PDB file of C-alpha atoms in Angstrom:
ATOM      1  CA  MET A   1       0.000   0.000   0.000  1.00 39.00           C
ATOM      2  CA  SER A   2       1.264   3.472  -0.698  1.00 39.00           C
ATOM      3  CA  LYS A   3      -0.040   6.949  -0.086  1.00 41.00           C
ATOM      4  CA  HIS A   4       1.131  10.494  -0.765  1.00 41.00           C
ATOM      5  CA  VAL A   5       1.322  12.239   2.597  1.00 47.00           C
ATOM      6  CA  THR A   6       2.123  15.715   3.872  1.00 49.00           C
ATOM      7  CA  PRO A   7       3.628  16.440   7.311  1.00 50.00           C
ATOM      8  CA  ILE A   8       1.507  18.331   9.819  1.00 53.00           C
ATOM      9  CA  PRO A   9       3.008  19.809  13.032  1.00 51.00           C
ATOM     10  CA  LEU A  10       1.173  18.720  16.167  1.00 56.00           C
ATOM     11  CA  PRO A  11       1.725  20.928  19.208  1.00 53.00           C
ATOM     12  CA  LYS A  12      -0.877  18.977  21.170  1.00 55.00           C
ATOM     13  CA  HIS A  13       1.019  19.071  24.441  1.00 58.00           C
ATOM     14  CA  LYS A  14       3.946  21.242  25.396  1.00 64.00           C
ATOM     15  CA  HIS A  15       6.069  18.201  26.326  1.00 64.00           C
ATOM     16  CA  ASP A  16       5.188  16.066  23.288  1.00 68.00           C
ATOM     17  CA  ARG A  17       5.377  18.095  20.084  1.00 75.00           C
ATOM     18  CA  PHE A  18       6.092  16.559  16.723  1.00 77.00           C
ATOM     19  CA  ILE A  19       5.578  16.616  12.975  1.00 79.00           C
ATOM     20  CA  ALA A  20       3.519  13.720  11.700  1.00 80.00           C
ATOM     21  CA  LEU A  21       2.718  12.285   8.327  1.00 80.00           C
ATOM     22  CA  TRP A  22      -0.996  11.622   8.830  1.00 80.00           C
ATOM     23  CA  ILE A  23      -2.563   8.660   7.102  1.00 80.00           C
ATOM     24  CA  GLN A  24      -5.187  10.587   5.151  1.00 77.00           C
ATOM     25  CA  ASP A  25      -6.925   7.725   3.415  1.00 82.00           C
ATOM     26  CA  LYS A  26      -9.908   6.018   5.128  1.00 88.00           C
ATOM     27  CA  LYS A  27      -9.226   2.745   3.312  1.00 90.00           C
ATOM     28  CA  VAL A  28      -5.612   2.681   4.582  1.00 86.00           C
ATOM     29  CA  GLU A  29      -6.698   3.762   8.103  1.00 87.00           C
ATOM     30  CA  ASN A  30      -9.217   0.920   8.233  1.00 89.00           C
ATOM     31  CA  LEU A  31      -6.703  -1.572   6.863  1.00 89.00           C
ATOM     32  CA  LEU A  32      -4.185  -0.621   9.572  1.00 89.00           C
ATOM     33  CA  PHE A  33      -6.880  -0.845  12.236  1.00 89.00           C
ATOM     34  CA  GLU A  34      -7.943  -4.305  11.018  1.00 90.00           C
ATOM     35  CA  CYS A  35      -4.299  -5.404  10.947  1.00 89.00           C
ATOM     36  CA  GLY A  36      -3.949  -4.343  14.587  1.00 87.00           C
ATOM     37  CA  LYS A  37      -7.120  -6.196  15.618  1.00 88.00           C
ATOM     38  CA  GLU A  38      -6.011  -9.318  13.748  1.00 89.00           C
ATOM     39  CA  ALA A  39      -2.631  -9.238  15.472  1.00 86.00           C
ATOM     40  CA  LYS A  40      -4.373  -9.072  18.844  1.00 84.00           C
ATOM     41  CA  ASP A  41      -5.967 -12.476  18.276  1.00 83.00           C
ATOM     42  CA  ILE A  42      -2.671 -13.964  17.123  1.00 87.00           C
ATOM     43  CA  VAL A  43      -0.293 -12.439  19.677  1.00 85.00           C
ATOM     44  CA  LEU A  44      -2.279 -11.936  22.908  1.00 84.00           C
ATOM     45  CA  LYS A  45      -2.558 -15.680  23.572  1.00 85.00           C
ATOM     46  CA  TYR A  46       1.248 -15.821  24.018  1.00 85.00           C
ATOM     47  CA  PHE A  47       1.240 -13.244  26.821  1.00 83.00           C
ATOM     48  CA  PRO A  48       0.529 -14.100  30.478  1.00 83.00           C
ATOM     49  CA  ASP A  49      -2.606 -13.010  32.329  1.00 84.00           C
ATOM     50  CA  GLY A  50      -2.598  -9.347  33.252  1.00 85.00           C
ATOM     51  CA  VAL A  51      -1.575  -8.138  29.785  1.00 86.00           C
ATOM     52  CA  TYR A  52      -4.129  -6.058  27.964  1.00 85.00           C
ATOM     53  CA  TRP A  53      -4.410  -4.548  24.516  1.00 87.00           C
ATOM     54  CA  SER A  54      -4.555  -0.868  23.607  1.00 89.00           C
ATOM     55  CA  MET A  55      -5.215   0.541  20.134  1.00 89.00           C
ATOM     56  CA  PRO A  56      -5.625   4.110  18.924  1.00 87.00           C
ATOM     57  CA  PRO A  57      -8.710   4.955  16.862  1.00 86.00           C
ATOM     58  CA  ALA A  58      -8.222   4.359  13.140  1.00 84.00           C
ATOM     59  CA  ASP A  59      -8.133   8.082  12.347  1.00 83.00           C
ATOM     60  CA  ALA A  60      -5.225   8.635  14.768  1.00 84.00           C
ATOM     61  CA  TYR A  61      -2.708   6.574  12.781  1.00 85.00           C
ATOM     62  CA  HIS A  62       0.293   8.600  11.690  1.00 86.00           C
ATOM     63  CA  VAL A  63       3.988   8.305  10.947  1.00 86.00           C
ATOM     64  CA  THR A  64       6.077  10.459  13.287  1.00 81.00           C
ATOM     65  CA  LEU A  65       8.615  12.344  11.229  1.00 82.00           C
ATOM     66  CA  PHE A  66      10.348  14.543  13.796  1.00 82.00           C
ATOM     67  CA  HIS A  67       9.999  15.481  17.476  1.00 78.00           C
ATOM     68  CA  PHE A  68      10.424  19.025  18.761  1.00 78.00           C
ATOM     69  CA  SER A  69       9.989  17.682  22.303  1.00 69.00           C
ATOM     70  CA  GLN A  70       9.249  14.274  23.863  1.00 65.00           C
ATOM     71  CA  TYR A  71       8.033  13.291  27.310  1.00 56.00           C
ATOM     72  CA  GLU A  72      11.378  11.528  27.845  1.00 59.00           C
ATOM     73  CA  GLU A  73      13.377  14.601  26.751  1.00 56.00           C
ATOM     74  CA  PRO A  74      11.128  17.656  27.106  1.00 56.00           C
ATOM     75  CA  PHE A  75      12.062  21.028  25.729  1.00 62.00           C
ATOM     76  CA  VAL A  76       9.973  23.642  27.502  1.00 62.00           C
ATOM     77  CA  SER A  77      10.411  27.389  27.257  1.00 62.00           C
ATOM     78  CA  ASN A  78       9.216  30.307  29.333  1.00 57.00           C
ATOM     79  CA  ASP A  79       7.504  31.497  26.140  1.00 61.00           C
ATOM     80  CA  ASP A  80       5.731  28.239  25.243  1.00 64.00           C
ATOM     81  CA  ASP A  81       3.093  29.835  23.008  1.00 70.00           C
ATOM     82  CA  GLU A  82       5.720  31.774  21.080  1.00 74.00           C
ATOM     83  CA  VAL A  83       7.902  28.664  20.681  1.00 73.00           C
ATOM     84  CA  LEU A  84       4.955  26.593  19.441  1.00 75.00           C
ATOM     85  CA  GLU A  85       4.035  29.226  16.876  1.00 78.00           C
ATOM     86  CA  TRP A  86       7.679  29.464  15.750  1.00 80.00           C
ATOM     87  CA  GLU A  87       7.982  25.663  15.401  1.00 80.00           C
ATOM     88  CA  ILE A  88       4.823  25.477  13.320  1.00 79.00           C
ATOM     89  CA  ARG A  89       5.791  28.426  11.105  1.00 83.00           C
ATOM     90  CA  GLU A  90       9.400  27.301  10.541  1.00 84.00           C
ATOM     91  CA  SER A  91       8.610  23.607   9.991  1.00 84.00           C
ATOM     92  CA  SER A  92       5.810  24.521   7.571  1.00 82.00           C
ATOM     93  CA  GLU A  93       8.206  26.689   5.543  1.00 85.00           C
ATOM     94  CA  ILE A  94      10.812  23.913   5.440  1.00 85.00           C
ATOM     95  CA  TRP A  95       8.176  21.405   4.451  1.00 81.00           C
ATOM     96  CA  ALA A  96       6.730  23.671   1.727  1.00 81.00           C
ATOM     97  CA  ALA A  97      10.102  23.541  -0.022  1.00 80.00           C
ATOM     98  CA  THR A  98      10.260  19.742   0.235  1.00 79.00           C
ATOM     99  CA  GLY A  99       7.212  18.200  -1.437  1.00 73.00           C
ATOM    100  CA  THR A 100       5.322  15.037  -0.599  1.00 76.00           C
ATOM    101  CA  PHE A 101       6.249  11.483   0.299  1.00 79.00           C
ATOM    102  CA  THR A 102       4.905   8.247  -1.080  1.00 84.00           C
ATOM    103  CA  LEU A 103       5.010   5.626   1.653  1.00 85.00           C
ATOM    104  CA  ILE A 104       4.873   1.865   1.284  1.00 88.00           C
ATOM    105  CA  ALA A 105       4.195  -0.434   4.248  1.00 88.00           C
ATOM    106  CA  HIS A 106       6.721  -3.259   4.266  1.00 89.00           C
ATOM    107  CA  ASP A 107       6.610  -5.025   7.660  1.00 91.00           C
ATOM    108  CA  VAL A 108       4.656  -5.411  10.874  1.00 90.00           C
ATOM    109  CA  VAL A 109       6.815  -6.062  13.939  1.00 90.00           C
ATOM    110  CA  LEU A 110       6.312  -6.567  17.657  1.00 89.00           C
ATOM    111  CA  THR A 111       8.984  -4.817  19.719  1.00 89.00           C
ATOM    112  CA  LYS A 112      10.392  -6.189  22.959  1.00 87.00           C
ATOM    113  CA  SER A 113       8.482  -3.450  24.801  1.00 85.00           C
ATOM    114  CA  GLY A 114       5.173  -4.805  23.468  1.00 87.00           C
ATOM    115  CA  THR A 115       4.503  -2.212  20.774  1.00 89.00           C
ATOM    116  CA  LEU A 116       3.101  -3.436  17.469  1.00 91.00           C
ATOM    117  CA  LEU A 117       4.526  -1.337  14.632  1.00 91.00           C
ATOM    118  CA  VAL A 118       3.983  -1.098  10.909  1.00 91.00           C
ATOM    119  CA  LEU A 119       7.249  -0.119   9.213  1.00 92.00           C
ATOM    120  CA  TRP A 120       7.194   2.161   6.182  1.00 91.00           C
ATOM    121  CA  HIS A 121       9.560   2.816   3.305  1.00 87.00           C
ATOM    122  CA  ALA A 122       9.582   6.175   1.525  1.00 86.00           C
ATOM    123  CA  LYS A 123       9.280   5.325  -2.163  1.00 87.00           C
ATOM    124  CA  GLU A 124       9.344   9.053  -2.983  1.00 84.00           C
ATOM    125  CA  GLY A 125      10.873  11.753  -0.799  1.00 81.00           C
ATOM    126  CA  ASN A 126      14.087  11.772   1.214  1.00 82.00           C
ATOM    127  CA  VAL A 127      13.091  11.389   4.866  1.00 84.00           C
ATOM    128  CA  ASP A 128      16.666  11.195   6.172  1.00 84.00           C
ATOM    129  CA  TRP A 129      17.568  14.477   4.452  1.00 85.00           C
ATOM    130  CA  LEU A 130      14.434  16.218   5.784  1.00 86.00           C
ATOM    131  CA  ARG A 131      15.053  14.976   9.315  1.00 86.00           C
ATOM    132  CA  GLY A 132      18.619  16.287   9.034  1.00 86.00           C
ATOM    133  CA  VAL A 133      17.354  19.715   7.985  1.00 88.00           C
ATOM    134  CA  PHE A 134      14.944  19.777  10.919  1.00 86.00           C
ATOM    135  CA  LYS A 135      17.675  18.635  13.338  1.00 86.00           C
ATOM    136  CA  THR A 136      19.986  21.424  12.141  1.00 87.00           C
ATOM    137  CA  HIS A 137      17.254  24.068  12.254  1.00 86.00           C
ATOM    138  CA  PHE A 138      15.654  23.057  15.583  1.00 83.00           C
ATOM    139  CA  THR A 139      18.718  22.696  17.810  1.00 79.00           C
ATOM    140  CA  ASN A 140      16.977  21.947  21.144  1.00 77.00           C
ATOM    141  CA  THR A 141      15.266  18.776  19.954  1.00 76.00           C
ATOM    142  CA  PRO A 142      15.522  15.385  21.693  1.00 74.00           C
ATOM    143  CA  VAL A 143      18.739  13.488  21.088  1.00 77.00           C
ATOM    144  CA  GLY A 144      17.014  10.102  21.416  1.00 69.00           C
ATOM    145  CA  GLN A 145      14.395  10.519  18.718  1.00 70.00           C
ATOM    146  CA  THR A 146      13.956   8.122  15.830  1.00 67.00           C
ATOM    147  CA  GLU A 147      16.383   8.922  13.045  1.00 67.00           C
ATOM    148  CA  ARG A 148      16.308   5.951  10.707  1.00 72.00           C
ATOM    149  CA  ILE A 149      12.925   4.228  10.674  1.00 82.00           C
ATOM    150  CA  LEU A 150       9.467   5.302   9.652  1.00 87.00           C
ATOM    151  CA  HIS A 151       6.776   3.613  11.678  1.00 88.00           C
ATOM    152  CA  SER A 152       3.213   3.799  12.905  1.00 89.00           C
ATOM    153  CA  THR A 153       2.148   2.342  16.232  1.00 89.00           C
ATOM    154  CA  LEU A 154      -0.718  -0.043  15.531  1.00 90.00           C
ATOM    155  CA  ALA A 155      -1.247  -1.147  19.130  1.00 90.00           C
ATOM    156  CA  ARG A 156       0.408  -1.773  22.466  1.00 89.00           C
ATOM    157  CA  PHE A 157       0.402  -4.753  24.775  1.00 86.00           C
ATOM    158  CA  VAL A 158       0.449  -3.351  28.302  1.00 84.00           C
ATOM    159  CA  VAL A 159       0.965  -5.115  31.639  1.00 80.00           C
ATOM    160  CA  ASP A 160      -1.686  -4.381  34.242  1.00 72.00           C
ATOM    161  CA  LYS A 161       0.438  -3.619  37.319  1.00 70.00           C
ATOM    162  CA  ASN A 162      -2.524  -4.421  39.576  1.00 69.00           C
ATOM    163  CA  SER A 163      -2.836  -8.028  38.462  1.00 58.00           C
TER     164      SER A 163
END
């Protein structure tokens, strides 16, 4: 499956701000959602009791391109509103000069932390170059952010600490 996508900055929370490639096709959203549900039936039986399943709604699927700030490495300013506006304005200008991506899903993997991911390949568009431009331009960004893979989180297997 492939889809042309455009990054959209998401300053939803001052500690978790990022640019995402939103899956803007209902057919693809539903396919990803069904893939996540199908994996639940296959994988959950191998986990012990006390593990539950968490999935985002189908319209929340996205590919994170770049983080301005993460919960693990927050960048917070005294002028949060001004910083958010600057990040949106600057990243939009950089993106406007870049174009679109065509993404192709190539694998579904379960990480050791219990996160089910779909991995993407950029058939068109140079993600590594764009991430490098963002990293150079936004100098206070998290060091530990994803630099090489493109992925969407389909679901998470979470341990209930009370069980």
